[in-house]
């Protein structure tokens, strides 16, 4: 823990917030709006759990990591703040309202049908099937090119997919903010819609949706889902291993690539190796790891509602990650989460022009598609 | 907004000072949650000059200042005594100012952590020798120097981290800035030696527990990390407590240059296995004490010779060697190769939710610790009734013992002994009685250790005052400490209340 810049007070770190929490539990200080302003400046990346007395070796399991899950603690505190009426904060309220609005059902405030526009380009997408894609909100509304890349890959691999036009936002944003009043409705609606379509495997290209579907839905319902849930990288790695993705035969000069672990995929879901396996199978690419990688990876800064409520802080965190990527000498910084892509992309626009030419931020799906 | 706040805000930017309730509470406790003191405000200076200005204003306003490094003291060393004062957080001062590769001296701002500094040094094949305290991942260089810290690795070879000190830049409680050792000569361009130019004034600030000055810059000797190392772990025979001390003594008597040796008591091993801490030792039928050694060498020949000599000592005492891999039980490999240095020292503290350290960090002669540890068992029995009250609330009795017993240069060991108890907030309720019992037993235990002649080095709030309260200090020693305090800090601004000053 090294204090940097103005955000160096203990309350910005897990340890300081734990001290505050102790004082709250002991009745010394109250919950308040002011407290909420601190609590929501955490991206819930989960790195505090990784460094909290963590031996990083399976043969030595130091005590606290046996029982503490800091993200759960912060989420519980957020729920308390919402219940006490001190949260959601203003911008988070907007997201929740959009998500709950029947005409919108996404946190971006876009009309519901807008999420479906990209599908019109792909008539081959069926409306029911065993292999169903959950589009989520960010990619269909902000990163359609990556969806086009995904379709390009699936097409060459001969993989058919189906979608339902009735999907709602997965509800991740409500979970992270702690405002769960309409969450169960969302969960039940989404599961029912996919069940009706005959789903055996649901996959998504969004790390946040993946965590929510795979981890939070069963926890909320107290039962397993009626179908399996996969992340796009799990699909892609199978296609690569089965030689179903034919890359261009002749490759140009080798490109150095570094991979950013999205928190919702890595620390939250323990999915570290598959994206790396994918990268290793793309011809002409040399993977170079950043200084902080896998379970120690530096967060992009967007999660936990930070991007929407504290955009400057999110950018600052992301800039640090981009600089770390540049230090590796990589020409491409890739990742597998649209939220990370969005924030890293925004930070990229802000960084010094002199270092901008050194690296590009590219989704792993686009990286594969560019080699077809 | 108070006049004091406005004055201080002129020194640092508004973003580096706060009197916010929540920020104050974030700084109100260190490692032990039993001890709390809520400051009036928190300030995060960026330079020596800013620290100096803060202290001058504190003197004008007669408000105490509590310096804080990493905030890792178990005895409330960097939180106020009472709900008052300014916590001065030095963690923003974390730059590496110079690495003198020729003379092997590094100069840093005092707020940098041992972990960060050693990460930097490793790129040059160097390290700090003693790697600071067991909490070196976060604890600061300034904090280590203020406590003669040990426990983070390399202590058998290098001793306390203050052994490596070359010079200090210190802000005195009244705001003057002094430099020590070679830097007392105003023509000296680089720090190169601590001893000379008059008395060892740096020594006044080493282990001062934040009493005499705030460390702003620190120059430390650094060492080339030897190319060769070996590490072995052994299961001890019966009476492991006594035999471990005999082994450590024999190592010293034979003059073997050892980097680290640590002994885990039977209790730590059996409890650790029971709670799943040590999967590598789960297969053990006899859950007895475990000891390891680490040696470093500059050649294979040297390494082999040292290994042979050490193995003779261990095996002659009927210690049984584990396999060489971590998975085979060789915790020493993890400790040295995977930077377990800064994790292992306090392995029982978080054993179950709400478990908190109520202990003492002290140094004792090697041959004294078996008797002390046996007496701690007796102490535990004597306080069974109080322990039982905690058990009735929490379902678990506090655990008395010591974390790893760490061999330190000068034929000493470091004991982190005491008991791990519960915090008073348990299962959704505040149980004030737990706090009361913890503090009562803590004082009783510390008194017992003082009477064994133990030397506390990290004293903080509770230990510094207790030593005075129970008359543990030699009278003249204490009077001299006090006289020095009165001269350099007439208003008792710095760390007010420690040692009852």
PDB file of C-alpha atoms in Angstrom, chain A residues 35-214:
ATOM      1  CA  UNK A  35     -19.665   8.191   4.256  1.00  0.00           C
ATOM      2  CA  UNK A  36     -21.330   6.978   1.072  1.00  0.00           C
ATOM      3  CA  UNK A  37     -19.112   9.352  -0.911  1.00  0.00           C
ATOM      4  CA  UNK A  38     -16.067   7.457   0.404  1.00  0.00           C
ATOM      5  CA  UNK A  39     -17.515   3.987   0.187  1.00  0.00           C
ATOM      6  CA  UNK A  40     -18.433   4.329  -3.467  1.00  0.00           C
ATOM      7  CA  UNK A  41     -14.949   5.445  -4.441  1.00  0.00           C
ATOM      8  CA  UNK A  42     -13.963   1.783  -4.354  1.00  0.00           C
ATOM      9  CA  UNK A  43     -14.038  -0.243  -7.546  1.00  0.00           C
ATOM     10  CA  UNK A  44     -14.627  -3.465  -5.601  1.00  0.00           C
ATOM     11  CA  UNK A  45     -11.780  -5.003  -7.540  1.00  0.00           C
ATOM     12  CA  UNK A  46     -11.035  -7.480  -4.764  1.00  0.00           C
ATOM     13  CA  UNK A  47      -7.308  -6.819  -4.691  1.00  0.00           C
ATOM     14  CA  UNK A  48      -7.499  -6.176  -0.944  1.00  0.00           C
ATOM     15  CA  UNK A  49      -8.498  -9.794  -0.415  1.00  0.00           C
ATOM     16  CA  UNK A  50      -5.531 -10.910  -2.495  1.00  0.00           C
ATOM     17  CA  UNK A  51      -2.997  -8.973  -0.465  1.00  0.00           C
ATOM     18  CA  UNK A  52      -4.630  -9.417   2.943  1.00  0.00           C
ATOM     19  CA  UNK A  53      -2.347 -11.940   4.610  1.00  0.00           C
ATOM     20  CA  UNK A  54      -2.248 -13.953   1.404  1.00  0.00           C
ATOM     21  CA  UNK A  55       0.675 -16.333   1.113  1.00  0.00           C
ATOM     22  CA  UNK A  56       0.271 -16.786  -2.656  1.00  0.00           C
ATOM     23  CA  UNK A  57       1.196 -20.416  -2.128  1.00  0.00           C
ATOM     24  CA  UNK A  58      -1.292 -23.284  -1.745  1.00  0.00           C
ATOM     25  CA  UNK A  59       0.853 -24.966   0.913  1.00  0.00           C
ATOM     26  CA  UNK A  60       0.571 -22.070   3.325  1.00  0.00           C
ATOM     27  CA  UNK A  61      -2.901 -20.690   3.857  1.00  0.00           C
ATOM     28  CA  UNK A  62      -2.665 -17.761   6.202  1.00  0.00           C
ATOM     29  CA  UNK A  63      -5.720 -17.219   8.320  1.00  0.00           C
ATOM     30  CA  UNK A  64      -7.633 -14.205   7.150  1.00  0.00           C
ATOM     31  CA  UNK A  65      -7.868 -15.316   3.541  1.00  0.00           C
ATOM     32  CA  UNK A  66      -9.782 -18.360   4.802  1.00  0.00           C
ATOM     33  CA  UNK A  67     -12.770 -16.351   5.835  1.00  0.00           C
ATOM     34  CA  UNK A  68     -12.701 -12.794   4.581  1.00  0.00           C
ATOM     35  CA  UNK A  69     -14.141 -11.606   1.286  1.00  0.00           C
ATOM     36  CA  UNK A  70     -13.676  -7.869   1.276  1.00  0.00           C
ATOM     37  CA  UNK A  71     -15.927  -7.286  -1.718  1.00  0.00           C
ATOM     38  CA  UNK A  72     -18.790  -8.907   0.173  1.00  0.00           C
ATOM     39  CA  UNK A  73     -18.081  -6.614   3.104  1.00  0.00           C
ATOM     40  CA  UNK A  74     -18.168  -3.495   0.925  1.00  0.00           C
ATOM     41  CA  UNK A  75     -21.319  -4.680  -0.824  1.00  0.00           C
ATOM     42  CA  UNK A  76     -23.016  -5.283   2.524  1.00  0.00           C
ATOM     43  CA  UNK A  77     -22.055  -1.778   3.642  1.00  0.00           C
ATOM     44  CA  UNK A  78     -23.447  -0.365   0.412  1.00  0.00           C
ATOM     45  CA  UNK A  79     -26.730  -2.195   0.985  1.00  0.00           C
ATOM     46  CA  UNK A  80     -26.900  -0.700   4.468  1.00  0.00           C
ATOM     47  CA  UNK A  81     -26.288   2.767   3.056  1.00  0.00           C
ATOM     48  CA  UNK A  82     -29.070   2.284   0.512  1.00  0.00           C
ATOM     49  CA  UNK A  83     -31.450   0.970   3.155  1.00  0.00           C
ATOM     50  CA  UNK A  84     -30.631   3.932   5.388  1.00  0.00           C
ATOM     51  CA  UNK A  85     -31.420   6.310   2.516  1.00  0.00           C
ATOM     52  CA  UNK A  86     -27.866   7.635   2.019  1.00  0.00           C
ATOM     53  CA  UNK A  87     -27.347   5.909  -1.286  1.00  0.00           C
ATOM     54  CA  UNK A  88     -27.535   5.459  -4.197  1.00  0.00           C
ATOM     55  CA  UNK A  89     -25.548   8.569  -5.021  1.00  0.00           C
ATOM     56  CA  UNK A  90     -27.034  10.831  -7.674  1.00  0.00           C
ATOM     57  CA  UNK A  91     -25.509   9.311 -10.805  1.00  0.00           C
ATOM     58  CA  UNK A  92     -26.018   5.806  -9.504  1.00  0.00           C
ATOM     59  CA  UNK A  93     -29.677   6.633  -8.938  1.00  0.00           C
ATOM     60  CA  UNK A  94     -29.983   7.457 -12.604  1.00  0.00           C
ATOM     61  CA  UNK A  95     -28.508   4.111 -13.577  1.00  0.00           C
ATOM     62  CA  UNK A  96     -30.891   2.246 -11.328  1.00  0.00           C
ATOM     63  CA  UNK A  97     -33.852   4.214 -12.648  1.00  0.00           C
ATOM     64  CA  UNK A  98     -32.897   3.438 -16.233  1.00  0.00           C
ATOM     65  CA  UNK A  99     -32.424  -0.199 -15.396  1.00  0.00           C
ATOM     66  CA  UNK A 100     -35.825  -0.424 -13.753  1.00  0.00           C
ATOM     67  CA  UNK A 101     -37.610   1.506 -16.489  1.00  0.00           C
ATOM     68  CA  UNK A 102     -39.604  -0.838 -18.738  1.00  0.00           C
ATOM     69  CA  UNK A 103     -38.834   1.236 -21.809  1.00  0.00           C
ATOM     70  CA  UNK A 104     -35.098   1.213 -21.127  1.00  0.00           C
ATOM     71  CA  UNK A 105     -33.903  -1.747 -19.052  1.00  0.00           C
ATOM     72  CA  UNK A 106     -30.233  -0.789 -19.379  1.00  0.00           C
ATOM     73  CA  UNK A 107     -28.050   1.517 -17.282  1.00  0.00           C
ATOM     74  CA  UNK A 108     -27.102   3.690 -20.258  1.00  0.00           C
ATOM     75  CA  UNK A 109     -30.550   5.248 -20.542  1.00  0.00           C
ATOM     76  CA  UNK A 110     -30.880   4.183 -24.153  1.00  0.00           C
ATOM     77  CA  UNK A 111     -34.187   2.955 -25.512  1.00  0.00           C
ATOM     78  CA  UNK A 112     -34.612  -0.735 -25.060  1.00  0.00           C
ATOM     79  CA  UNK A 113     -34.712  -1.508 -28.778  1.00  0.00           C
ATOM     80  CA  UNK A 114     -31.389   0.168 -29.394  1.00  0.00           C
ATOM     81  CA  UNK A 115     -29.646  -2.768 -27.790  1.00  0.00           C
ATOM     82  CA  UNK A 116     -31.061  -4.980 -30.504  1.00  0.00           C
ATOM     83  CA  UNK A 117     -30.116  -2.867 -33.532  1.00  0.00           C
ATOM     84  CA  UNK A 118     -26.806  -4.642 -34.128  1.00  0.00           C
ATOM     85  CA  UNK A 119     -28.580  -7.968 -34.472  1.00  0.00           C
ATOM     86  CA  UNK A 120     -30.247  -6.778 -37.682  1.00  0.00           C
ATOM     87  CA  UNK A 121     -26.875  -7.037 -39.419  1.00  0.00           C
ATOM     88  CA  UNK A 122     -26.803 -10.733 -38.595  1.00  0.00           C
ATOM     89  CA  UNK A 123     -29.896 -12.556 -39.784  1.00  0.00           C
ATOM     90  CA  UNK A 124     -28.160 -15.841 -39.041  1.00  0.00           C
ATOM     91  CA  UNK A 125     -28.698 -15.251 -35.315  1.00  0.00           C
ATOM     92  CA  UNK A 126     -31.595 -17.471 -34.372  1.00  0.00           C
ATOM     93  CA  UNK A 127     -34.249 -16.566 -31.850  1.00  0.00           C
ATOM     94  CA  UNK A 128     -33.997 -19.820 -29.936  1.00  0.00           C
ATOM     95  CA  UNK A 129     -31.462 -22.596 -29.487  1.00  0.00           C
ATOM     96  CA  UNK A 130     -29.252 -24.449 -27.081  1.00  0.00           C
ATOM     97  CA  UNK A 131     -26.319 -22.090 -27.493  1.00  0.00           C
ATOM     98  CA  UNK A 132     -27.565 -18.662 -26.486  1.00  0.00           C
ATOM     99  CA  UNK A 133     -25.730 -15.363 -26.373  1.00  0.00           C
ATOM    100  CA  UNK A 134     -26.478 -12.860 -23.628  1.00  0.00           C
ATOM    101  CA  UNK A 135     -25.531  -9.513 -25.160  1.00  0.00           C
ATOM    102  CA  UNK A 136     -25.596  -7.404 -22.014  1.00  0.00           C
ATOM    103  CA  UNK A 137     -25.679  -3.611 -22.317  1.00  0.00           C
ATOM    104  CA  UNK A 138     -22.202  -2.219 -22.856  1.00  0.00           C
ATOM    105  CA  UNK A 139     -21.218  -3.984 -26.027  1.00  0.00           C
ATOM    106  CA  UNK A 140     -24.533  -3.610 -27.897  1.00  0.00           C
ATOM    107  CA  UNK A 141     -24.764   0.061 -26.932  1.00  0.00           C
ATOM    108  CA  UNK A 142     -21.123   1.157 -26.950  1.00  0.00           C
ATOM    109  CA  UNK A 143     -18.905  -1.432 -28.639  1.00  0.00           C
ATOM    110  CA  UNK A 144     -20.824  -2.853 -31.571  1.00  0.00           C
ATOM    111  CA  UNK A 145     -17.657  -3.320 -33.612  1.00  0.00           C
ATOM    112  CA  UNK A 146     -16.497  -5.924 -31.126  1.00  0.00           C
ATOM    113  CA  UNK A 147     -19.783  -7.776 -31.530  1.00  0.00           C
ATOM    114  CA  UNK A 148     -19.209  -7.693 -35.266  1.00  0.00           C
ATOM    115  CA  UNK A 149     -15.778  -9.195 -34.650  1.00  0.00           C
ATOM    116  CA  UNK A 150     -17.325 -11.879 -32.487  1.00  0.00           C
ATOM    117  CA  UNK A 151     -19.793 -12.764 -35.216  1.00  0.00           C
ATOM    118  CA  UNK A 152     -16.980 -12.891 -37.758  1.00  0.00           C
ATOM    119  CA  UNK A 153     -15.099 -15.402 -35.605  1.00  0.00           C
ATOM    120  CA  UNK A 154     -18.150 -17.530 -34.858  1.00  0.00           C
ATOM    121  CA  UNK A 155     -19.082 -17.556 -38.533  1.00  0.00           C
ATOM    122  CA  UNK A 156     -15.688 -18.817 -39.694  1.00  0.00           C
ATOM    123  CA  UNK A 157     -15.779 -21.350 -36.889  1.00  0.00           C
ATOM    124  CA  UNK A 158     -19.188 -22.546 -38.040  1.00  0.00           C
ATOM    125  CA  UNK A 159     -20.747 -21.850 -34.692  1.00  0.00           C
ATOM    126  CA  UNK A 160     -24.424 -20.891 -34.681  1.00  0.00           C
ATOM    127  CA  UNK A 161     -25.851 -18.789 -31.926  1.00  0.00           C
ATOM    128  CA  UNK A 162     -29.262 -17.642 -30.792  1.00  0.00           C
ATOM    129  CA  UNK A 163     -30.472 -14.650 -28.795  1.00  0.00           C
ATOM    130  CA  UNK A 164     -33.595 -13.472 -27.110  1.00  0.00           C
ATOM    131  CA  UNK A 165     -34.836  -9.974 -27.691  1.00  0.00           C
ATOM    132  CA  UNK A 166     -36.360 -10.030 -24.240  1.00  0.00           C
ATOM    133  CA  UNK A 167     -33.149  -9.979 -22.230  1.00  0.00           C
ATOM    134  CA  UNK A 168     -32.844  -7.244 -19.625  1.00  0.00           C
ATOM    135  CA  UNK A 169     -29.696  -5.800 -18.104  1.00  0.00           C
ATOM    136  CA  UNK A 170     -28.170  -8.552 -15.939  1.00  0.00           C
ATOM    137  CA  UNK A 171     -28.506  -6.339 -12.871  1.00  0.00           C
ATOM    138  CA  UNK A 172     -24.808  -6.200 -12.050  1.00  0.00           C
ATOM    139  CA  UNK A 173     -24.981  -2.470 -11.552  1.00  0.00           C
ATOM    140  CA  UNK A 174     -27.721  -2.818  -8.930  1.00  0.00           C
ATOM    141  CA  UNK A 175     -25.749  -5.480  -7.111  1.00  0.00           C
ATOM    142  CA  UNK A 176     -22.569  -3.425  -7.036  1.00  0.00           C
ATOM    143  CA  UNK A 177     -24.416  -0.317  -5.917  1.00  0.00           C
ATOM    144  CA  UNK A 178     -26.360  -2.238  -3.294  1.00  0.00           C
ATOM    145  CA  UNK A 179     -29.802  -1.193  -4.530  1.00  0.00           C
ATOM    146  CA  UNK A 180     -31.436  -4.532  -5.043  1.00  0.00           C
ATOM    147  CA  UNK A 181     -35.120  -3.719  -4.806  1.00  0.00           C
ATOM    148  CA  UNK A 182     -35.966  -4.916  -8.298  1.00  0.00           C
ATOM    149  CA  UNK A 183     -33.123  -7.341  -8.690  1.00  0.00           C
ATOM    150  CA  UNK A 184     -34.995 -10.562  -8.062  1.00  0.00           C
ATOM    151  CA  UNK A 185     -37.503  -9.588 -10.771  1.00  0.00           C
ATOM    152  CA  UNK A 186     -34.643  -9.073 -13.190  1.00  0.00           C
ATOM    153  CA  UNK A 187     -32.998 -12.353 -12.288  1.00  0.00           C
ATOM    154  CA  UNK A 188     -36.216 -14.337 -12.632  1.00  0.00           C
ATOM    155  CA  UNK A 189     -37.152 -12.610 -15.866  1.00  0.00           C
ATOM    156  CA  UNK A 190     -33.802 -13.296 -17.500  1.00  0.00           C
ATOM    157  CA  UNK A 191     -33.652 -16.918 -16.401  1.00  0.00           C
ATOM    158  CA  UNK A 192     -37.214 -17.550 -17.581  1.00  0.00           C
ATOM    159  CA  UNK A 193     -36.545 -15.952 -20.956  1.00  0.00           C
ATOM    160  CA  UNK A 194     -33.485 -18.069 -21.590  1.00  0.00           C
ATOM    161  CA  UNK A 195     -35.112 -21.209 -20.299  1.00  0.00           C
ATOM    162  CA  UNK A 196     -38.048 -20.655 -22.663  1.00  0.00           C
ATOM    163  CA  UNK A 197     -35.638 -20.532 -25.587  1.00  0.00           C
ATOM    164  CA  UNK A 198     -34.230 -23.980 -24.836  1.00  0.00           C
ATOM    165  CA  UNK A 199     -30.866 -22.754 -23.563  1.00  0.00           C
ATOM    166  CA  UNK A 200     -28.283 -25.323 -22.572  1.00  0.00           C
ATOM    167  CA  UNK A 201     -25.314 -22.948 -22.641  1.00  0.00           C
ATOM    168  CA  UNK A 202     -25.571 -19.231 -22.086  1.00  0.00           C
ATOM    169  CA  UNK A 203     -22.465 -17.253 -22.983  1.00  0.00           C
ATOM    170  CA  UNK A 204     -21.612 -13.607 -22.709  1.00  0.00           C
ATOM    171  CA  UNK A 205     -18.755 -11.383 -23.835  1.00  0.00           C
ATOM    172  CA  UNK A 206     -19.031  -9.157 -20.765  1.00  0.00           C
ATOM    173  CA  UNK A 207     -17.026 -10.009 -17.654  1.00  0.00           C
ATOM    174  CA  UNK A 208     -19.523  -8.221 -15.398  1.00  0.00           C
ATOM    175  CA  UNK A 209     -22.509 -10.096 -16.845  1.00  0.00           C
ATOM    176  CA  UNK A 210     -20.548 -13.328 -16.582  1.00  0.00           C
ATOM    177  CA  UNK A 211     -19.859 -12.860 -12.871  1.00  0.00           C
ATOM    178  CA  UNK A 212     -23.451 -11.835 -12.242  1.00  0.00           C
ATOM    179  CA  UNK A 213     -24.959 -14.768 -14.104  1.00  0.00           C
ATOM    180  CA  UNK A 214     -22.549 -17.395 -12.923  1.00  0.00           C
TER     181      UNK A 214
END
